[in-house]
Each structure stands twice: as structure tokens, then as C-alpha cells.
XYZ file of C-alpha atoms in Angstrom:
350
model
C -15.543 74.578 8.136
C -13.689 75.328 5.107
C -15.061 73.856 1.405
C -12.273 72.908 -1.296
C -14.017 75.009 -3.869
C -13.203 78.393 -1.626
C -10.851 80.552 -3.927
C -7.309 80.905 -2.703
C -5.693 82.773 0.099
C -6.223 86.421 -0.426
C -3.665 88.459 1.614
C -3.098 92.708 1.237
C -1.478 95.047 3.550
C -1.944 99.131 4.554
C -0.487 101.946 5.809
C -1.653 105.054 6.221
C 2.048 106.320 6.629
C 2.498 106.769 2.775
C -0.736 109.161 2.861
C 0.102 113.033 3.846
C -0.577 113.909 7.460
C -3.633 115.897 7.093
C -5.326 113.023 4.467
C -4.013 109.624 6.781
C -7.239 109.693 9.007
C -9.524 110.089 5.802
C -7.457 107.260 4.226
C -7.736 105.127 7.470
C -11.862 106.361 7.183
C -11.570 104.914 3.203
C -9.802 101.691 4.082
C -12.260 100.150 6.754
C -15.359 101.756 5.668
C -16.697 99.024 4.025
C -17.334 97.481 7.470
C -17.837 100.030 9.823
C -17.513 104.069 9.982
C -14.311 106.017 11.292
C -15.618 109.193 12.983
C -13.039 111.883 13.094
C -13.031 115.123 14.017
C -10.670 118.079 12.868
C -7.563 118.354 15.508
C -7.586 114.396 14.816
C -7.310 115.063 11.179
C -4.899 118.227 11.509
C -2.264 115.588 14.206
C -2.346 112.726 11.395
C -3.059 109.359 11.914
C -0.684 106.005 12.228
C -2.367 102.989 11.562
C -1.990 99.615 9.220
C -3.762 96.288 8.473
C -2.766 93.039 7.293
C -5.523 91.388 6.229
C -5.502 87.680 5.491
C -8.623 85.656 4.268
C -9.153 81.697 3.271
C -11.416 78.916 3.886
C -14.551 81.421 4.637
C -12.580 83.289 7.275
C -10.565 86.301 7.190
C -7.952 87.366 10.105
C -6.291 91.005 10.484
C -3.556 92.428 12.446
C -4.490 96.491 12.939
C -2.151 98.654 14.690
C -3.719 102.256 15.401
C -3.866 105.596 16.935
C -6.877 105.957 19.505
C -9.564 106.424 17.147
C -13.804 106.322 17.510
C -15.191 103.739 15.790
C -18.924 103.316 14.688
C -21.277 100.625 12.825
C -24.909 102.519 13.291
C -28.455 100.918 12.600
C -28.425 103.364 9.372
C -25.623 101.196 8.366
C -26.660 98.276 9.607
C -29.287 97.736 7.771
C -28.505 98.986 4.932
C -25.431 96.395 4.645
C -25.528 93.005 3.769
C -22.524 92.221 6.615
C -24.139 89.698 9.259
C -21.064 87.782 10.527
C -19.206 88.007 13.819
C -16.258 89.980 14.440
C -14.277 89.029 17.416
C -11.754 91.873 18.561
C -8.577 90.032 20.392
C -6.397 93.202 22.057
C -2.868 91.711 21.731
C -1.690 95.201 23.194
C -3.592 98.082 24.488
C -7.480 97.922 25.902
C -10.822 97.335 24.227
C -12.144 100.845 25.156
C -15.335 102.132 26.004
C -17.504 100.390 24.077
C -21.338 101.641 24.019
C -24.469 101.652 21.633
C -25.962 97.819 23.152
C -27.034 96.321 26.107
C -24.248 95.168 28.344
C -24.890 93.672 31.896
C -23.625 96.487 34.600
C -21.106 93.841 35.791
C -19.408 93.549 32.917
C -15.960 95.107 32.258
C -14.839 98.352 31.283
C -12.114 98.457 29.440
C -9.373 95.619 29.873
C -7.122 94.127 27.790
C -9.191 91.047 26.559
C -11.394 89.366 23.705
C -14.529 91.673 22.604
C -17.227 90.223 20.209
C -18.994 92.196 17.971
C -22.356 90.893 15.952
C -22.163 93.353 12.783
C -26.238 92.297 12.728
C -26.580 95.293 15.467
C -24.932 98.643 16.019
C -22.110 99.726 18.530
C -19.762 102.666 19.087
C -16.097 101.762 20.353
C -14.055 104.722 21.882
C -10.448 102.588 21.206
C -6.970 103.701 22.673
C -4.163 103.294 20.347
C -3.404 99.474 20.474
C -2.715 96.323 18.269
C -6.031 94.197 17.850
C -6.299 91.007 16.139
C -9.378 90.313 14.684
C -11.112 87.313 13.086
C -14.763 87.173 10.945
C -16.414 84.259 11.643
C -19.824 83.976 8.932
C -22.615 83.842 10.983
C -23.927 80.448 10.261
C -20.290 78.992 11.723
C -21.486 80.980 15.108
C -24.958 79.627 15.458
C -24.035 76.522 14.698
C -21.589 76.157 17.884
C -23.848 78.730 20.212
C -27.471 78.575 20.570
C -28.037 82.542 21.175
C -25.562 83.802 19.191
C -27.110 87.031 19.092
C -26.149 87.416 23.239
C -22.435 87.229 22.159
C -22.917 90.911 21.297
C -20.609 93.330 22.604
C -19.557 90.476 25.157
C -15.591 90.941 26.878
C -13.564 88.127 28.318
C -10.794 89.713 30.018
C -7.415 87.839 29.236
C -7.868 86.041 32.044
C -10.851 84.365 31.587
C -10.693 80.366 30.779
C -9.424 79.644 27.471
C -8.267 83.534 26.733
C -4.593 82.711 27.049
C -4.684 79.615 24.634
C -7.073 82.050 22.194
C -4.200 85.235 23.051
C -1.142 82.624 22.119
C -2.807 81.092 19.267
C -3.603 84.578 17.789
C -0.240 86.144 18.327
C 1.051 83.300 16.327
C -1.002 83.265 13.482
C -0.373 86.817 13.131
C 3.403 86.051 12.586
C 3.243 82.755 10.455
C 0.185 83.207 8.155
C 1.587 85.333 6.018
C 4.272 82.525 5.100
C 1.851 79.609 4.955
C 0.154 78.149 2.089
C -3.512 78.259 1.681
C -4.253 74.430 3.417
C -2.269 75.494 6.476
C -3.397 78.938 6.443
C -7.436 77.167 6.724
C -6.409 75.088 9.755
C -4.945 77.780 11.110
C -7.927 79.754 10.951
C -9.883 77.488 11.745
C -8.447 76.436 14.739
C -8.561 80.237 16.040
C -11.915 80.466 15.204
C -12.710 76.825 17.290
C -10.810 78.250 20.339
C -12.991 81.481 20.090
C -16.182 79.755 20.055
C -14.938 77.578 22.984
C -13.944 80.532 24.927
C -17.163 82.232 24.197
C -19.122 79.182 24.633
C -21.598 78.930 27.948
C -20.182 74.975 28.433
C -16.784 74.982 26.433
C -15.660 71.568 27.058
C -19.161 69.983 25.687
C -18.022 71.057 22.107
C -16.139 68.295 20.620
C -14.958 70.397 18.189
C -13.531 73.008 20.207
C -11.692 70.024 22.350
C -9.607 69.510 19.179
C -9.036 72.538 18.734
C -8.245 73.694 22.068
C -5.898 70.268 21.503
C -4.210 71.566 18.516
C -3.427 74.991 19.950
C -1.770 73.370 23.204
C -0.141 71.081 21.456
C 1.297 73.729 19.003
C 2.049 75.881 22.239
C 3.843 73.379 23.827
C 5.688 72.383 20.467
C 6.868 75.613 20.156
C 8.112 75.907 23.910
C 10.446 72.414 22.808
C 11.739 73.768 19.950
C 13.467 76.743 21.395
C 15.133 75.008 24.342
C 16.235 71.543 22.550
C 20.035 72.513 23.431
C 18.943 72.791 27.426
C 19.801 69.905 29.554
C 17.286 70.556 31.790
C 14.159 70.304 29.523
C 11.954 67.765 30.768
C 8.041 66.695 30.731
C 7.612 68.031 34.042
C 9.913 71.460 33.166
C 7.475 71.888 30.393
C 3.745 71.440 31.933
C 4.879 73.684 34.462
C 6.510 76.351 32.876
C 3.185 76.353 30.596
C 0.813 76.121 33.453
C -0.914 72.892 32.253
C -2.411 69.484 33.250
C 0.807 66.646 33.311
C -2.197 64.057 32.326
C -3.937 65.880 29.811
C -0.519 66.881 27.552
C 0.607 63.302 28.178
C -2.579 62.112 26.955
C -2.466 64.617 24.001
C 1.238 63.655 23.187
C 0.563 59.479 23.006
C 0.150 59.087 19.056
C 4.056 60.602 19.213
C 4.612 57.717 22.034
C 4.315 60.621 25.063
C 5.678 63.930 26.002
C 9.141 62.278 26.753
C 9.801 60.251 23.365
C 8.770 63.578 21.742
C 11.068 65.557 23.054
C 13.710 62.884 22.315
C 12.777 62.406 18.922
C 13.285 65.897 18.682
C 16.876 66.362 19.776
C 17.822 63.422 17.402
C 16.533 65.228 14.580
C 18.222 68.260 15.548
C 21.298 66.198 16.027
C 20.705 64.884 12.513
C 20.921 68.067 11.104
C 23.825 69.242 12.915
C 25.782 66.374 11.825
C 25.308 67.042 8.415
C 25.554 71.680 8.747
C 28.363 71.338 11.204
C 31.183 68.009 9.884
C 34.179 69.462 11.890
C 32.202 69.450 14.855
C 32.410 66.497 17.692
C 29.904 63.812 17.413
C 30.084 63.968 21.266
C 29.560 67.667 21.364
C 26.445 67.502 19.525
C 24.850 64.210 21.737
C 25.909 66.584 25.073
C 24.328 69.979 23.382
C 21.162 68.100 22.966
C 20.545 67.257 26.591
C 21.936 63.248 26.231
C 24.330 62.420 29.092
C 26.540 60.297 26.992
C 27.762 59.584 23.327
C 27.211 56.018 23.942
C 23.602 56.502 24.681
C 23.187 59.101 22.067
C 24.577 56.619 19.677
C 22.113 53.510 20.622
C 19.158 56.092 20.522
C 20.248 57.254 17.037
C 20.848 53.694 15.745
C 17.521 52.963 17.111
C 15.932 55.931 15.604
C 17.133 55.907 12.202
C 18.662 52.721 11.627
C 22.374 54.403 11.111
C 24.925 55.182 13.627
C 25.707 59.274 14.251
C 29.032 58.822 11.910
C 27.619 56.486 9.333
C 24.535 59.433 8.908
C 27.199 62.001 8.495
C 29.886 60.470 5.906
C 26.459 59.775 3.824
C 25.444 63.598 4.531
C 29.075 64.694 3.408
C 28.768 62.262 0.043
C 25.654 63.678 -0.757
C 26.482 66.740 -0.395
C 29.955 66.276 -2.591
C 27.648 64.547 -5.277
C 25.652 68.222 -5.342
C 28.914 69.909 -6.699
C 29.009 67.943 -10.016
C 31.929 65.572 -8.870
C 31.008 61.992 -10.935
C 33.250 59.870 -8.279
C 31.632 61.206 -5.283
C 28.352 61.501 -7.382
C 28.798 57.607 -7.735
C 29.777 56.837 -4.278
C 26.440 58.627 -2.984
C 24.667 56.255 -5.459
C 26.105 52.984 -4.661
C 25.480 53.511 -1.114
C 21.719 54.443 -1.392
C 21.934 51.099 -4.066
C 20.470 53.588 -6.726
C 22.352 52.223 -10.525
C 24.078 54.577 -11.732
C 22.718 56.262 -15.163
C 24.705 56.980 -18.933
């Protein structure tokens, strides 16, 4: 999606809390009204308003995090076209409900308000009557859209309730990304947008699964998902492949398939617990060698040791005492600064 000449990550943050009650609506009004209209009225404006907005853009696409009072919300034809805005703007209700939402032509099945996904074509006009809640929303350009669904245009004002396929994976991915973006760097920040906007177009797709670009990127946000689920239980002994896929819900042959490059969902998590052991042999020295193998799920030191060896071509011991010398040779000592460099066979300089 993304081309190398697109300037860098652009990040900016509001909050209508440093405004004075009776101007915080107005400011909200001043803040978003380069996209669509705020339409207040004057016991809204005389209560104040609490809302802010992260806003995060690279690689063509920009994400934001809103938290708000219940507000009205407008984009009319008036502004339509006299605007230039033509992308999509997909509305993902982390908490609270997507409202009632009128102004276009919705099928009378489809939902009220629910706590899902809502997509928004700023080609046309719409009226959203939001409760307070936390949305997540992504702009995909228009071009990105049509490119991955025919009738793009009959995405307008279309809900999938969070329980429609795909929703959860696009509702984890999103919750995510609106924690860790603002630490990444602008080439993770584009394949993390980029992989939320895949997942949206696969969720809104009418065949999903025939975009091969949405597989992958369905693939990455699993994969991701279930990373994450390893990484905060690598001390439990009970953490297992089959623990995992159905804790998470999933297929045990897809996420093996998706986990063979690493050599499958088991030598992953093993791989894992050896480099947290790693660590923990070189932040915790006074601590048993045998404590750390049982922490980490192995049922013996022996077999921690052989898997170790195996992994990283030292024993558990041999890793630390080099961990300890390197970390002497840190503090300006020239004998243990030598001893670190005779046992990496790096000459000593001067």
C-alpha cells in the first residue's frame, strides 16, 4: 500500500479538557471540522464537553483513538460536495455503540445500534446520533477500497456487529495498535496500518477468504494475537499448543500451519522460554539455574540444559559467567574488560 517517498509519521493529540466548560464543545466543533460537522445545541454547550483524539497518520493511512461525550455528528451533501474528502472512514466502537445512524439507505434488517464496525464513504452524507464511547477509526483513500471491493460505494453506512466473521481479529488488532503506535517507528507503524486496514477490507469483503491479501493479513494479526497470548504466560507450566488454540478460539491446523517457518507452534513456544531464560540468567546471577529452567515450564534442569546447549551453542552457566564478564567490562574495569575480550577472541586494543 504504502510508497517510500510518503513523508514521515505524523502523530498529535487533543483534549478538550484544557478549553473552559462553556467553549469545550465549540473546540471539539473546531478540531474535527475539517471532516465532518459537530452539531450542538445550547444545554450541550452550557454542561461542557469531554472528549480527545490521538491521531496517528503514515504510509497513506491515518488511525485515531476518540474518546467522547454523546455528541450528533453530521457530514451533509452541502459539505460533501463542496470538500475534496472521498476516502473511507471505518468507525471500530472499542467501547460504547455506533448510534443511530441516519441520512442513507440502509437495508431494514440491518442493525440498530450495537457495539460493532460502521463504515462511512465521506463521498455521501450521513448523520450519527453517538453515545459517549471510545471509537477507533481508520481512513482508508478511496482507491485502496475499490481496489479490494468491487462496489465500494455499497459499503456505505454498512455495521458488522462484533460478532460478525473477522470482527474480533479486526476489534484485537485495533485495540492494539491503539496502545503501541504511538511507540513505533514509522516502518512498523505502516505495517501496522496496513495490516488493520487488510483485516477491514476482509471483514467487509462479500468473499473474504478470496483476497490473498487479506489472508496475510488476517495471518499477521493471528499470529500477533497469539504471540501476544505466549508472551504473558511463558512462566506457566501448563502453556501448551492445544492450551493456546483453545483459549483463542482458533483452528489447531491453521496456527500450526501459520507457525511452520518458526518450526511449529510447539518449538515456538520453546524457543521462547529459552530466550526468556537467557535473559534471566544474565538480570537475575544469584538466582538458581534450576529455578529459572522450572519457572519456564521445563520439567528438569537436565533437559533445560540440552535444549539451551542446543539452542545457543552454550550451556545455561557458561551464558551467564559471559553475561556477568560483560557486564563487569561495562564498568571500566581493564582486567575484566580483557577477560570479556579474550573469550569472544576479539584482540585487545592500545
Amino acid at each position: 500500500m504504502p510508497a517510500d517517498s510518503d513523508p514521515p509519521k505524523l502523530s498529535t493529540r487533543f483534549s478538550t479538557l484544557a478549553c473552559p466548560r462553556e467553549r469545550q464543545l465549540l473546540a471539539w466543533r473546531d478540531r474535527v471540522g475539517h471532516v465532518i460537522d459537530v452539531v450542538p445545541d445550547k444545554d450541550q454547550i452550557a454542561r461542557g464537553f469531554a472528549g480527545s483524539i490521538d491521531l496517528h497518520a503514515a504510509g497513506g493511512l491515518v488511525f485515531t483513538q476518540a474518546r467522547t461525550d454523546a455528541l450528533v455528528l453530521e457530514r451533509s451533501i452541502a459539505r460533501v460536495s463542496t470538500d475534496m474528502r472521498r476516502d473511507f472512514a471505518f468507525h471500530v466502537y472499542a467501547e460504547g455503540e455506533t448510534g443511530h445512524v441516519s441520512g442513507l439507505s440502509v437495508k431494514r434488517s440491518a442493525p440498530g445500534s450495537v457495539r460493532g464496525i460502521i463504515a462511512f464513504d465521506l463521498n455521501q452524507r450521513f448523520r450519527i446520533e453517538r453515545p459517549a464511547c471510545r471509537v477507533l477509526t481508520m481512513f482508508v483513500p478511496r482507491a485502496i477500497v475499490a481496489a479490494h471491493i468491487g462496489d465500494c460505494e455499497a459499503l456505505h453506512g454498512r455495521v458488522l456487529p462484533e460478532h460478525a466473521p473477522l470482527a474480533r481479529f479486526v476489534f484485537e488488532h485495533f485495540d492494539v495498535t491503539a496502545r503501541e503506535l504511538p511507540a513505533l517507528e514509522r516502518p512498523d507503524a505502516i505495517d501496522v496500518l496496513d495490516a488493520g486496514a487488510q483485516l477491514l477490507l476482509a471483514a467487509f469483503a462479500d468473499k473474504p477468504h478470496a483476497l490473498s491479501d487479506s489472508r496475510a493479513a488476517l495471518q499477521t494479526a493471528v499470529k500477533r494475537q497469539v504471540k501476544r497470548y505466549i508472551e504473558a504466560r511463558l512462566h506457566e507450566a501448563d502453556l501448551t499448543p492445544t492450551t493456546i488454540v483453545e483459549a483463542l478460539g482458533l483452528k489447531r491446523a491453521t496456527v500450526y500451519r501459520w507457525f511452520e517457518q518458526e518450526g511449529g507452534l510447539a518449538a515456538y513456544i520453546r524457543h521462547r522460554r529459552l530466550r526468556e531464560a537467557a535473559d534471566e540468567l544474565a538480570r537475575f546471577p544469584n538466582l538458581q539455574i534450576a529455578d529459572i529452567a522450572f519457572g519456564l515450564g521445563f520439567k528438569s534442569a537436565s533437559d533445560f540444559t540440552r535444549a539451551f546447549r542446543r539452542a545457543f551453542d552454550v550451556s545455561p552457566l557458561e551464558m551467564r559467567l559471559r553475561a556477568l564478564d560483560l557486564l563487569r567490562a561495562t564498568t571500566g574495569d581493564p582486567i575484566t574488560r580483557m577477560r570479556a575480550a579474550h573469550s569472544k577472541g576479539v584482540p585487545e586494543s592500545g
